[in-house]
PDB file of C-alpha atoms and ligand atoms in Angstrom:
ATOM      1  CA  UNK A   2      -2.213 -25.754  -3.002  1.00 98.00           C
ATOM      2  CA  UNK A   3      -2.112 -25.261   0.737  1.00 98.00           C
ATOM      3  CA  UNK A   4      -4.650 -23.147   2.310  1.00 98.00           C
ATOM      4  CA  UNK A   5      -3.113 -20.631   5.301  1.00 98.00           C
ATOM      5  CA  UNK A   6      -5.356 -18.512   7.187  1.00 98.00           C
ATOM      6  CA  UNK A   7      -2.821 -16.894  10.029  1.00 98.00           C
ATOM      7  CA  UNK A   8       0.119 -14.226   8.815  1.00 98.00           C
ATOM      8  CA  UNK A   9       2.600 -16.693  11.137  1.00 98.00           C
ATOM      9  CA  UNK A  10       1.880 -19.840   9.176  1.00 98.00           C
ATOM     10  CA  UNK A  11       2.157 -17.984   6.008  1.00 98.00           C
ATOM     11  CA  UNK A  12       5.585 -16.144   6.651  1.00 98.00           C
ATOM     12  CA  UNK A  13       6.882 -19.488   8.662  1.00 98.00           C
ATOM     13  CA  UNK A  14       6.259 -21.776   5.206  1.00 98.00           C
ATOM     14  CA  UNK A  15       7.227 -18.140   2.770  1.00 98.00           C
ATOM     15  CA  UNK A  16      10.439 -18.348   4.297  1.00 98.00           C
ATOM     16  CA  UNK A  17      11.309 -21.997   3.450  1.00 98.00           C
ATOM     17  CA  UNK A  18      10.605 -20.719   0.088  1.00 98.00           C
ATOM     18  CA  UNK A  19      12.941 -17.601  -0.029  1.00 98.00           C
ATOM     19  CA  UNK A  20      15.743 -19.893   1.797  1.00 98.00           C
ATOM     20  CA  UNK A  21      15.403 -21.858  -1.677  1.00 98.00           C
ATOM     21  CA  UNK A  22      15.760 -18.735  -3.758  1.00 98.00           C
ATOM     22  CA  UNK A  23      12.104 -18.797  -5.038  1.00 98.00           C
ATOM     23  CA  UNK A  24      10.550 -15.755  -6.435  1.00 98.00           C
ATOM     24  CA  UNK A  25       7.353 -14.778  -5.557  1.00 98.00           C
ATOM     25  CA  UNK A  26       4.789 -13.594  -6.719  1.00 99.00           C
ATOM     26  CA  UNK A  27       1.456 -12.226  -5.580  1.00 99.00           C
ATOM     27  CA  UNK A  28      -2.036 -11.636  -6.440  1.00 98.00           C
ATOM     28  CA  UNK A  29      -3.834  -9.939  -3.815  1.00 98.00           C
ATOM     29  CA  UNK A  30      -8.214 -10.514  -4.401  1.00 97.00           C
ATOM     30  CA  UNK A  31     -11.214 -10.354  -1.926  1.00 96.00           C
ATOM     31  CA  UNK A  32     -12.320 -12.970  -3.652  1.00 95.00           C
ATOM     32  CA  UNK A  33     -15.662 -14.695  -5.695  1.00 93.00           C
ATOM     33  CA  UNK A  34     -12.809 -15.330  -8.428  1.00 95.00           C
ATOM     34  CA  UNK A  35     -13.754 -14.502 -12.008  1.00 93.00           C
ATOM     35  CA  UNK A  36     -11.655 -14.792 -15.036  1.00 93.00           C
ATOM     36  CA  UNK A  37      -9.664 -11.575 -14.548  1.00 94.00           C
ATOM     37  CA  UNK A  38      -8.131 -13.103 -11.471  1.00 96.00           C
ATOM     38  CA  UNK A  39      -7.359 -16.207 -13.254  1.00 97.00           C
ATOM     39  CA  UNK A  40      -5.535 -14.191 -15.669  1.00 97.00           C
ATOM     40  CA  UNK A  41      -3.125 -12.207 -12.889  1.00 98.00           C
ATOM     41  CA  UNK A  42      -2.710 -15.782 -11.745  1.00 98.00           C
ATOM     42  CA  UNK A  43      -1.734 -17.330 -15.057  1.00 98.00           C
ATOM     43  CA  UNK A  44       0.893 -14.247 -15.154  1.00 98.00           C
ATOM     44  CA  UNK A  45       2.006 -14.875 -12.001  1.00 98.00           C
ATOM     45  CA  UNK A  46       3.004 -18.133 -12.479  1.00 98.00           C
ATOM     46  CA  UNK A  47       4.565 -17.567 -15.622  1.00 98.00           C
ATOM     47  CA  UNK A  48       7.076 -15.042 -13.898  1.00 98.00           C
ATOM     48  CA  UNK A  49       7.768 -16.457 -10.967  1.00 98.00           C
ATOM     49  CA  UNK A  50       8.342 -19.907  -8.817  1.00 98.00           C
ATOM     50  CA  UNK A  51       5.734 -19.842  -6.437  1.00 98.00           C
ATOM     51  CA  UNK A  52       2.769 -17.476  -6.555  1.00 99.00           C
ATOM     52  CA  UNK A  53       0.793 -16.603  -3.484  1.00 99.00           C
ATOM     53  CA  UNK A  54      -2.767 -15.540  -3.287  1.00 98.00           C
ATOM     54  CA  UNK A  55      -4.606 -13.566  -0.678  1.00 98.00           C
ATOM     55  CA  UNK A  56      -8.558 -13.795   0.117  1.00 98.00           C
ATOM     56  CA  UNK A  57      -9.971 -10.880   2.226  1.00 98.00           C
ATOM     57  CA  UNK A  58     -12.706  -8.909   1.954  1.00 97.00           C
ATOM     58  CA  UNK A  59     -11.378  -5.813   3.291  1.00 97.00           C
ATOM     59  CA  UNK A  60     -13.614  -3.642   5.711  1.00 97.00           C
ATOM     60  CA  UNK A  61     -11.111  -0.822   5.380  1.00 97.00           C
ATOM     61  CA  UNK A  62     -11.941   0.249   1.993  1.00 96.00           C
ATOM     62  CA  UNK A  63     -15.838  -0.224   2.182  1.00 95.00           C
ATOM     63  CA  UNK A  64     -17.760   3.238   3.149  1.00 92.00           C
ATOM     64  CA  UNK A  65     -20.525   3.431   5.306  1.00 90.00           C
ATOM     65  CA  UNK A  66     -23.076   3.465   2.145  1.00 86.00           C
ATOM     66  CA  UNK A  67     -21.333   0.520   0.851  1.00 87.00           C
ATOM     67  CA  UNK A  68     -22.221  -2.593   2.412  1.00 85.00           C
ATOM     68  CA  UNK A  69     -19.572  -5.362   3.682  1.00 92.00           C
ATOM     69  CA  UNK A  70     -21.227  -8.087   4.721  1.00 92.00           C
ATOM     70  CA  UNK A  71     -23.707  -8.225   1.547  1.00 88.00           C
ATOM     71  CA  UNK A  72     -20.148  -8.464  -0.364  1.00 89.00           C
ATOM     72  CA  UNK A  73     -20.421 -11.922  -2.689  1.00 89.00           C
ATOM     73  CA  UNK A  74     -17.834 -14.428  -0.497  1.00 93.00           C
ATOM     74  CA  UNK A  75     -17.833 -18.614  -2.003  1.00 95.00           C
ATOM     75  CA  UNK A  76     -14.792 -19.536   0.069  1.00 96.00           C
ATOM     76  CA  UNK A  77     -15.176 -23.727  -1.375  1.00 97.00           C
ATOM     77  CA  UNK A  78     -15.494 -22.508  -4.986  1.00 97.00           C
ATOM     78  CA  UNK A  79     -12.743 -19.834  -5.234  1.00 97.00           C
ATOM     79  CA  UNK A  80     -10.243 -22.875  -3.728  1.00 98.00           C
ATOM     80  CA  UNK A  81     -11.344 -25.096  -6.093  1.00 98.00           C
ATOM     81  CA  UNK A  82     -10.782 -22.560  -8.975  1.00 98.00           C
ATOM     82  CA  UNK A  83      -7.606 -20.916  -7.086  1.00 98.00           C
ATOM     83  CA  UNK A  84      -6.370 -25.147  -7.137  1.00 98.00           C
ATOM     84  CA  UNK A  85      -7.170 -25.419 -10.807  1.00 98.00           C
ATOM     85  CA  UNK A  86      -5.003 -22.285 -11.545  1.00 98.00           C
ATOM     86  CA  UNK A  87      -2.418 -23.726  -9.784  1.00 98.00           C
ATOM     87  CA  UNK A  88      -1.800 -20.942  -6.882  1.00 98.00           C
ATOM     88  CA  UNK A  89       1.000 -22.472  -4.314  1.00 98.00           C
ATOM     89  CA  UNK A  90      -0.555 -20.868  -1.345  1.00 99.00           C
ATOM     90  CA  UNK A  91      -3.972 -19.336  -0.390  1.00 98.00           C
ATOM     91  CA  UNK A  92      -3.820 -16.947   2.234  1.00 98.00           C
ATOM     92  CA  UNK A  93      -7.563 -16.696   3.666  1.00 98.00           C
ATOM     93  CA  UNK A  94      -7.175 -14.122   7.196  1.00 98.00           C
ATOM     94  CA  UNK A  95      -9.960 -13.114   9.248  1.00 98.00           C
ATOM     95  CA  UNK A  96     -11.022  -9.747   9.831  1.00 98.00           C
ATOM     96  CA  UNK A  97      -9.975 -10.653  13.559  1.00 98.00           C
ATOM     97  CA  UNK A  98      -6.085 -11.778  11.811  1.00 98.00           C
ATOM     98  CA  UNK A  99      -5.774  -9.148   9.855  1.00 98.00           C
ATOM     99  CA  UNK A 100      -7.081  -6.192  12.505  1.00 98.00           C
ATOM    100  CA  UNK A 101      -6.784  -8.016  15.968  1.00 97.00           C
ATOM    101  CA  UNK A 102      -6.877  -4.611  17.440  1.00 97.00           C
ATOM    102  CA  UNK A 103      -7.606  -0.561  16.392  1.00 96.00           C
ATOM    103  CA  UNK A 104      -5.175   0.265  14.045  1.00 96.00           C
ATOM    104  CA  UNK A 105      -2.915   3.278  15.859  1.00 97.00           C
ATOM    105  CA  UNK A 106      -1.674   3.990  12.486  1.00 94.00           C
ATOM    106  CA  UNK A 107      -3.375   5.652   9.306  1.00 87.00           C
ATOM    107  CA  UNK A 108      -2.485   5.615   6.058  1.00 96.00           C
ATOM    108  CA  UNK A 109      -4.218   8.807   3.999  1.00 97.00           C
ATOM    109  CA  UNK A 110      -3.526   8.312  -0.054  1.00 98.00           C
ATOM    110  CA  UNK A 111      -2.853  11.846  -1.155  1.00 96.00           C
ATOM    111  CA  UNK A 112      -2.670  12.023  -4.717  1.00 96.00           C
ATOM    112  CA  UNK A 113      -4.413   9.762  -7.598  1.00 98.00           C
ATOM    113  CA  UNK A 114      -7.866   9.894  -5.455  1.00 97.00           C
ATOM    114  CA  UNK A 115      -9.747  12.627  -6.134  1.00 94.00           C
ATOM    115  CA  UNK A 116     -10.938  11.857  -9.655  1.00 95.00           C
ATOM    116  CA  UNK A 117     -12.598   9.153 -11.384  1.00 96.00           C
ATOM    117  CA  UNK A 118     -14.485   6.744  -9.153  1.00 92.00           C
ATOM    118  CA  UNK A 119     -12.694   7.441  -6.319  1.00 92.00           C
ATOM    119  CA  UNK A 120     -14.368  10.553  -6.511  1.00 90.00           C
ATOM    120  CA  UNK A 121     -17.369   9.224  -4.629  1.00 89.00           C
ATOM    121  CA  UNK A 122     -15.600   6.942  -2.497  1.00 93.00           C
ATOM    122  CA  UNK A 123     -13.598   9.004   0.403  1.00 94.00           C
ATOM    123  CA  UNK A 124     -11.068   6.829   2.455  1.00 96.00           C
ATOM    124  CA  UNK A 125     -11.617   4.011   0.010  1.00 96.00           C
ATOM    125  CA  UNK A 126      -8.047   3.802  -1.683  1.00 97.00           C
ATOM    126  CA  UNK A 127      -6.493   4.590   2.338  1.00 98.00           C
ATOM    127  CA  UNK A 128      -8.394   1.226   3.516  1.00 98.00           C
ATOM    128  CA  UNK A 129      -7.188  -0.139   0.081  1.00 98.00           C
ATOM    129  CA  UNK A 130      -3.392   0.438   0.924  1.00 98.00           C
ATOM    130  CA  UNK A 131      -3.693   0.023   4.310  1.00 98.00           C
ATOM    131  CA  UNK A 132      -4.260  -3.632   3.802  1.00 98.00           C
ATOM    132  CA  UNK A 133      -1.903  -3.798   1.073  1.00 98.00           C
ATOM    133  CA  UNK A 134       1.099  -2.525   3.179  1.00 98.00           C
ATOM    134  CA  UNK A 135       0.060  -5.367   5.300  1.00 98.00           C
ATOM    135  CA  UNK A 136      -0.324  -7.607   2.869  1.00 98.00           C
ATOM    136  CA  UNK A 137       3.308  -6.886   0.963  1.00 99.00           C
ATOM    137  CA  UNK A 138       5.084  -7.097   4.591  1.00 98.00           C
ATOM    138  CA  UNK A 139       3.433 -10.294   5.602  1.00 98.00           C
ATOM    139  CA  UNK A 140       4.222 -11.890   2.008  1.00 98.00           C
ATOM    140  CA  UNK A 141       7.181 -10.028   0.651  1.00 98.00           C
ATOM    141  CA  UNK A 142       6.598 -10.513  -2.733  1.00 98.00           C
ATOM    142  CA  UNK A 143       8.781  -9.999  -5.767  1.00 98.00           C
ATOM    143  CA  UNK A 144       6.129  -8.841  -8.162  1.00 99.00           C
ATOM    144  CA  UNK A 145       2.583  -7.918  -7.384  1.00 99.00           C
ATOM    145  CA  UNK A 146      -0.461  -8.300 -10.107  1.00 98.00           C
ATOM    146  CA  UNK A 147      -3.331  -5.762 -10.795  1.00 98.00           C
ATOM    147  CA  UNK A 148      -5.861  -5.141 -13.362  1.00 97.00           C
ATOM    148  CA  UNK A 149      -5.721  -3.023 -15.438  1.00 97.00           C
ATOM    149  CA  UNK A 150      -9.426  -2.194 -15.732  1.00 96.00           C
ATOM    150  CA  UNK A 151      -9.089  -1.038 -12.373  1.00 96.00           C
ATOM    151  CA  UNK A 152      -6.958   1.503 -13.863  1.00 97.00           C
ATOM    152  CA  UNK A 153      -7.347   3.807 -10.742  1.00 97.00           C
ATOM    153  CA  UNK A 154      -6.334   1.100  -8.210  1.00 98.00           C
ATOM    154  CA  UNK A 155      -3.544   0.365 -10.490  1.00 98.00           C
ATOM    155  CA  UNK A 156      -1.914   3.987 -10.488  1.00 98.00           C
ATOM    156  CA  UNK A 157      -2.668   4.270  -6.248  1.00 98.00           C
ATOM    157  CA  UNK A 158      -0.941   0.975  -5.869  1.00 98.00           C
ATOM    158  CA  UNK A 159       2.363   2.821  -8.165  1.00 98.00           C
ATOM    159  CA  UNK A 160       2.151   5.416  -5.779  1.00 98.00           C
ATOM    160  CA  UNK A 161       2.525   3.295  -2.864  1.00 98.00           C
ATOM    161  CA  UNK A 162       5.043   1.225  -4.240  1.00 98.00           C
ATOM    162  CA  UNK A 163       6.941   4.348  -4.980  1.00 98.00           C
ATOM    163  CA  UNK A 164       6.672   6.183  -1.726  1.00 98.00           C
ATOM    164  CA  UNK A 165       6.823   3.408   0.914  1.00 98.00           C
ATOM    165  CA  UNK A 166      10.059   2.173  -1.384  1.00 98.00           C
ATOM    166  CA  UNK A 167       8.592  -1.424  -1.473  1.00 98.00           C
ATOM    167  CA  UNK A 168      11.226  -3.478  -3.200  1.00 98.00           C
ATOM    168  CA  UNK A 169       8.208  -4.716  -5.279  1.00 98.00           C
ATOM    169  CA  UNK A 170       7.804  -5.040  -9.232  1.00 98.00           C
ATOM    170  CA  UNK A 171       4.029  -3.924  -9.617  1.00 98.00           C
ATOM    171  CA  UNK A 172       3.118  -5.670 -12.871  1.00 98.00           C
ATOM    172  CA  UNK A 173      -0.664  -4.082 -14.494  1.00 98.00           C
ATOM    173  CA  UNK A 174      -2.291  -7.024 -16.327  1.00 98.00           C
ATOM    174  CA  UNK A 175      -4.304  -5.898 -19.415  1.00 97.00           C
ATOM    175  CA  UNK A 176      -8.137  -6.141 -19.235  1.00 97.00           C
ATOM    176  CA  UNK A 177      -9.679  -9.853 -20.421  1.00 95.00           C
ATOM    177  CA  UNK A 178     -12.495  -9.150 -22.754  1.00 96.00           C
ATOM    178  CA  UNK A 179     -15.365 -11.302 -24.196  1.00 96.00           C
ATOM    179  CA  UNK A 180     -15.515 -11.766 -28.327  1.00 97.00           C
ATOM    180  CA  UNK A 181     -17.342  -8.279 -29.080  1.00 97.00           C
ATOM    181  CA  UNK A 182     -14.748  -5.984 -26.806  1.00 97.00           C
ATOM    182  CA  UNK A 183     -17.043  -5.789 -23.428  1.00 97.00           C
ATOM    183  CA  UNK A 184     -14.343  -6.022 -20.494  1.00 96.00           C
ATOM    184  CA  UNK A 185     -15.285  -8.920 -18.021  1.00 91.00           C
ATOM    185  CA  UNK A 186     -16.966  -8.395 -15.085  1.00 89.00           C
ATOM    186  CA  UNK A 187     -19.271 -10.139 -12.565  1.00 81.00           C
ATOM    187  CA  UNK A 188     -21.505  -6.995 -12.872  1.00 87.00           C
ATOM    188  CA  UNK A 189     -22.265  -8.161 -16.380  1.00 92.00           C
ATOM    189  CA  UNK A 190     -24.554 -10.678 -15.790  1.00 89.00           C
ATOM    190  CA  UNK A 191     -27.373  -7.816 -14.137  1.00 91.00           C
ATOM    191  CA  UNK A 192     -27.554  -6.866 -18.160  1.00 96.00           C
ATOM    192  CA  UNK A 193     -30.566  -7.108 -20.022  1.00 97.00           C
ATOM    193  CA  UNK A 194     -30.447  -8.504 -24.083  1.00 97.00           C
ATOM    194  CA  UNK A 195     -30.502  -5.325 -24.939  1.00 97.00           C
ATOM    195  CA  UNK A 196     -28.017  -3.796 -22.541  1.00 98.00           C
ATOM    196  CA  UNK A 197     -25.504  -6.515 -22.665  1.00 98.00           C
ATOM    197  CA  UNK A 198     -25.422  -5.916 -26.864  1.00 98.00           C
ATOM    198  CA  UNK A 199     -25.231  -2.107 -25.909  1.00 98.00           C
ATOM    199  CA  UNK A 200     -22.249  -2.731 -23.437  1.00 98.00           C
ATOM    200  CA  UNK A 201     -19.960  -3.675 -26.138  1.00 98.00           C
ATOM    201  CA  UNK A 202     -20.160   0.284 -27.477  1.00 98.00           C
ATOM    202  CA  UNK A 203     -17.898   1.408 -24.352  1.00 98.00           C
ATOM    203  CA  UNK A 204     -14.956  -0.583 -25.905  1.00 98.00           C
ATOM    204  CA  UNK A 205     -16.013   0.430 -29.286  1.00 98.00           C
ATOM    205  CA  UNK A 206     -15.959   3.961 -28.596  1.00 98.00           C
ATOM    206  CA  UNK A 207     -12.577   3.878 -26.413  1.00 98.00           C
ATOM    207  CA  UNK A 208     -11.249   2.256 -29.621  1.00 98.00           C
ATOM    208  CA  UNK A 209     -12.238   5.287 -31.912  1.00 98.00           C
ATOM    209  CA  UNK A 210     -10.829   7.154 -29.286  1.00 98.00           C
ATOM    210  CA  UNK A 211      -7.444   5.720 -30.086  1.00 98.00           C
ATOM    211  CA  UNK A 212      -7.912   6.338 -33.688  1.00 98.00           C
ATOM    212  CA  UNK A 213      -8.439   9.657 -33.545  1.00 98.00           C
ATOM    213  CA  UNK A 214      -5.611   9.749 -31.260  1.00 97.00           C
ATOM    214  CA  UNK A 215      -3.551   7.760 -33.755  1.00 95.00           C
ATOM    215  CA  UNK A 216      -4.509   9.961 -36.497  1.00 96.00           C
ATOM    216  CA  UNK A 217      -3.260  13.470 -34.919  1.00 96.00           C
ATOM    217  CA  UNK A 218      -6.253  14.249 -32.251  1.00 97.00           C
ATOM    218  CA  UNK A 219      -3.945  16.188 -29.262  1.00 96.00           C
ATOM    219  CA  UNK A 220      -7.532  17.911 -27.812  1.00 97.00           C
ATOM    220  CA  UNK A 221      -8.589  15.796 -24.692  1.00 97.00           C
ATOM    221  CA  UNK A 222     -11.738  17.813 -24.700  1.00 97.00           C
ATOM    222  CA  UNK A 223     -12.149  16.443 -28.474  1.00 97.00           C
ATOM    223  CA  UNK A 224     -12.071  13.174 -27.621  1.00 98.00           C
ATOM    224  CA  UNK A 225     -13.969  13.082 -24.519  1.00 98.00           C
ATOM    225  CA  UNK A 226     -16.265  14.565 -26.400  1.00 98.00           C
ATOM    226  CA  UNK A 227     -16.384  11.903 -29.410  1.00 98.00           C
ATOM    227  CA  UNK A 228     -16.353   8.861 -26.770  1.00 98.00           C
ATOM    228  CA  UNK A 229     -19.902  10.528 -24.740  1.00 98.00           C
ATOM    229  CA  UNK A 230     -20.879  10.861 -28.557  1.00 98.00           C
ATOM    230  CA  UNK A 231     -20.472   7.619 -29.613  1.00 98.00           C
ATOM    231  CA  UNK A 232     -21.918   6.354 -26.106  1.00 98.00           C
ATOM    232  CA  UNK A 233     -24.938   8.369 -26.155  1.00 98.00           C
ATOM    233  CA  UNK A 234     -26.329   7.464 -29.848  1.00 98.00           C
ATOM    234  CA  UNK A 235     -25.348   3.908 -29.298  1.00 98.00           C
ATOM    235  CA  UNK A 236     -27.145   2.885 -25.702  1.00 98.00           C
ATOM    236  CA  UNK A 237     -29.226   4.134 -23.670  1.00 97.00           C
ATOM    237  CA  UNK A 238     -26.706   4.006 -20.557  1.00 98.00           C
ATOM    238  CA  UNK A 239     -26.561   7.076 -18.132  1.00 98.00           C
ATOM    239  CA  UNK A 240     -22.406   8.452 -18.727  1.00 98.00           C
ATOM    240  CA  UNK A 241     -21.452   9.063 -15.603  1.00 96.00           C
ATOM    241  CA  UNK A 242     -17.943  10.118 -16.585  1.00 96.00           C
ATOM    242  CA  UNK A 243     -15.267   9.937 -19.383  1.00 98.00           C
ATOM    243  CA  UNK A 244     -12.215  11.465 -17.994  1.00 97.00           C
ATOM    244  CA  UNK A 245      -8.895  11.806 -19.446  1.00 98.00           C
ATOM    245  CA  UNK A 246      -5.727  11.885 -17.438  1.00 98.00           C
ATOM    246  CA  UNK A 247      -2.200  11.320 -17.546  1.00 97.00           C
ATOM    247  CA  UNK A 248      -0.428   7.795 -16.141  1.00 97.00           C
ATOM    248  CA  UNK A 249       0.279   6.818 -13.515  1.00 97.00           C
ATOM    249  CA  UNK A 250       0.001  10.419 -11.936  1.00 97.00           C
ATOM    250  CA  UNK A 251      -3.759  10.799 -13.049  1.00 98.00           C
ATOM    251  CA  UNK A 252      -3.599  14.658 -13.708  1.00 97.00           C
ATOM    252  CA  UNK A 253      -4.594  16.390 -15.836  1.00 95.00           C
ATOM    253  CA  UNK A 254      -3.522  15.982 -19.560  1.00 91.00           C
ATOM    254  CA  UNK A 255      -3.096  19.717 -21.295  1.00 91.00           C
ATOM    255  CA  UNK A 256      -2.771  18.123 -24.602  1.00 91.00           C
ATOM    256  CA  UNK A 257      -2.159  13.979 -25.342  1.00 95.00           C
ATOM    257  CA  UNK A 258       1.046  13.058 -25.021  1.00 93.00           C
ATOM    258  CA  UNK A 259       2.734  10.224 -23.002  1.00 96.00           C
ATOM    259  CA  UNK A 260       0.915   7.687 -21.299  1.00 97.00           C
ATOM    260  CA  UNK A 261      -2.144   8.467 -20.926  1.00 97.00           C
ATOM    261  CA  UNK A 262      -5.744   7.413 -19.539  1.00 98.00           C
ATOM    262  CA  UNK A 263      -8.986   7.693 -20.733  1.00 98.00           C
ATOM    263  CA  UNK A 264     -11.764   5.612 -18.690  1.00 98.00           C
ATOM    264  CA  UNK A 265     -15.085   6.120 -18.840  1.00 97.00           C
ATOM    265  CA  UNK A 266     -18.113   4.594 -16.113  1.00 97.00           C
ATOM    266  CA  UNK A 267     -21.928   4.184 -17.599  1.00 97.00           C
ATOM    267  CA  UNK A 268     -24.597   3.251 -15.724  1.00 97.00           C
ATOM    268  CA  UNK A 269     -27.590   0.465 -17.079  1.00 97.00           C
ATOM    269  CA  UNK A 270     -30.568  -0.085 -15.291  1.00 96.00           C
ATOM    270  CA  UNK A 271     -28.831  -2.757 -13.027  1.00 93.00           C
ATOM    271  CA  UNK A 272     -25.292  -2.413 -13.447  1.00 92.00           C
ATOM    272  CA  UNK A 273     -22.442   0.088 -13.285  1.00 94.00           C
ATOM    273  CA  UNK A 274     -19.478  -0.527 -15.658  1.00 96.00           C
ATOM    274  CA  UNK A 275     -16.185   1.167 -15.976  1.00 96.00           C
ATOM    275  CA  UNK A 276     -13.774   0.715 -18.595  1.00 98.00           C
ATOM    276  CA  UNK A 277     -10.834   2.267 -19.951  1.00 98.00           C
ATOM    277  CA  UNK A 278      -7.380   2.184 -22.320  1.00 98.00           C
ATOM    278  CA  UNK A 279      -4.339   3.209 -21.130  1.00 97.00           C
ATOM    279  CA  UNK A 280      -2.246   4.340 -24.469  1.00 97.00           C
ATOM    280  CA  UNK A 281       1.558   5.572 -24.735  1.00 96.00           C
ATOM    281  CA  UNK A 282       1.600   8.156 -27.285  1.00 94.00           C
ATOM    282  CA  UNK A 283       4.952   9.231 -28.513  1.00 87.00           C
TER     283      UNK A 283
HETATM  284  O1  PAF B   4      -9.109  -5.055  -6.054  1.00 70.10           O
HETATM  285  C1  PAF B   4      -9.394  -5.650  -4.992  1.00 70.10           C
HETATM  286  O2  PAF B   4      -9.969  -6.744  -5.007  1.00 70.10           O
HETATM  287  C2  PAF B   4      -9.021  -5.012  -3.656  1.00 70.10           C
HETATM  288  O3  PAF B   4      -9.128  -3.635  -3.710  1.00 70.10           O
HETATM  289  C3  PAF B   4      -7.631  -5.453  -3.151  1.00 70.10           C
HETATM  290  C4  PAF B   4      -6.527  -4.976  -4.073  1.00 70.10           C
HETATM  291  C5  PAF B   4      -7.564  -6.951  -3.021  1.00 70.10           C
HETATM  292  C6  PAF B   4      -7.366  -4.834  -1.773  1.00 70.10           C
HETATM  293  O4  PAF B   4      -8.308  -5.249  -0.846  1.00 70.10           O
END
C-alpha cells in the first residue's frame, strides 16, 4: 500500500493505473477505521483492480456545535488496518491540501436534507459533497462505496451522482451487524450491560417492521407506530425519531410501496444510535 498525501502525487501514480485499464474503485472515510470500512473495502476490491482510499476529517461538514478537532484521528493504526485490507493507495490530505485557499464556490444540497438527522445538522451534507466533488475529480473512480447505515448520506451522495452527471457507479454496502442484530458502530462501546443488551431491540423492531410489511401493512403511520412500540417497552432509550420515507428521494411515503426507508435514532445515556432497513416492496 502506498501512502499519498498531495492530490498531484495521487492523480500522477492514478493515471499510470488508468493507462493500464484498471478500474477503480473508492472508499472515501475520515478515518479511526472500524469494521464497516473494512467491509466497503473488502467490496471494493472484489469489484475492481485497484481500490483507493481517502483519510480526511472534513471541516466542511462539522457545525459550529460539533467539534473538529476532538474528532477520534489514529493515523499509524488505520494504515496498518487499511494495509491488512489490502487498499492500493491511501490518500491522507491536509486541511491546508484539500482547502489551500477560501473556497469561491458553494455547493448547497437541496433535496434529501431536511429530514432525519440531517434535520439538526444545517450545511452538513453541503460540506459533505463539497469534499466529495473534490474527492471524485481528484480520484476518478469507477465505483464509489457507502454504508448503508448511513442511509441518509447514501441517498445525498445518489443525488450528487445524479445531478453533477459523475460517470460514477455509487455502490450502498449493507450494514455489518454483531450476532444479536445491533449494527456496528464505534459509539457502541459508551453502552452500559444493560444498554448494550437493550440496543439489539432497534434491529429487532425494524425486523417486525418488515413483517408486518411482508404480511400486507401499507400504513406508514402503522408501522412507525409498532417500531416506537416495540422500542419503548423494550429499553429505556429516549426515540428521537422513526421516520419513514421513500428511496433514494427520502419523501414522503403515502402508503408502502417501492423502495422504501424506515430508520429510526435512540438515544442511551452515552450514546446516540441510528439504524435503519431499506426494503423494496413490490
Ligand atoms: O461518512 C463519512 O465518513 C464522511 O461523511 C465522508 C463520506 C468521508 C465525507 O467526508
Amino acid at each position: 500500500m502506498r501512502v499519498v498525501t498531495t492530490k498531484a502525487e495521487l492523480q500522477q501514480l492514478l493515471k499510470i493505473e488508468k493507462k493500464q485499464q484498471k478500474t477503480i474503485g473508492f472508499v472515501p472515510t475520515m478515518g479511526y477505521l472500524h469494521e464497516g470500512h473494512l467491509a466497503l473495502v473488502k467490496h471494493a476490491c472484489q469489484e475492481n483492480d485497484i481500490v483507493v482510499m481517502s483519510i480526511f476529517v472534513n471541516p466542511l461538514q462539522f457545525g459550529p456545535k460539533e467539534d473538529f478537532d476532538a474528532y477520534p484521528r489514529n493515523q499509524k493504526r488505520d494504515e496498518q488496518l487499511a494495509a491488512d485490507a489490502e487498499v492500493d493507495y491511501l490518500f491522507v490530505p491536509s486541511v491546508e491540501e484539500m482547502y489551500p485557499y477560501p473556497l469561491s464556490i458553494k455547493l448547497s444540497v437541496e433535496q434529501r436534507v431536511n429530514v432525519l438527522c440531517g434535520n439538526n445538522r444545517p450545511g452538513h451534507f453541503d460540506g459533505v459533497a463539497t469534499v466529495l466533488t473534490k474527492l471524485f475529480h481528484i480520484i476518478m473512480p469507477d465505483r464509489a462505496y457507502f454504508g448503508r447505515k448511513d442511509a441518509q448520506q447514501l441517498a445525498v451522495v445518489d443525488g450528487l451522482i445524479q445531478d453533477l452527471d459523475f460517470p460514477i457507479k455509487l455502490v450502498g454496502v449493507e450494514t455489518v451487524r454483531e450476532a444479536d442484530g445491533l449494527a456496528k458502530s464505534s459509539r457502541n462501546v459508551y453502552l452500559t450491560d444493560t444498554e448494550r443488551k437493550e440496543a439489539a431491540v432497534l434491529y429487532k423492531s425494524l425486523k417486525q417492521a418488515e413483517k408486518a410489511i411482508l404480511e400486507g401493512e401499507r400504513k406508514p403511520a402503522q408501522i412507525i407506530h409498532l417500531v416506537k412500540n416495540c422500542l419503548n417497552k423494550h429499553t429505556n432509550a429516549q426515540v428521537e425519531y422513526v421516520e419513514i420515507y421513500q428511496y433514494p428521494t427520502l419523501k414522503e411515503a403515502a402508503s408502502l410501496h417501492g423502495m422504501i426507508l424506515i430508520a429510526i435514532a435512540v438515544r442511551f445515556k452515552k450514546a446516540r444510535l441510528i439504524d435503519n432497513l431499506i426494503l423494496e416492496i413490490p
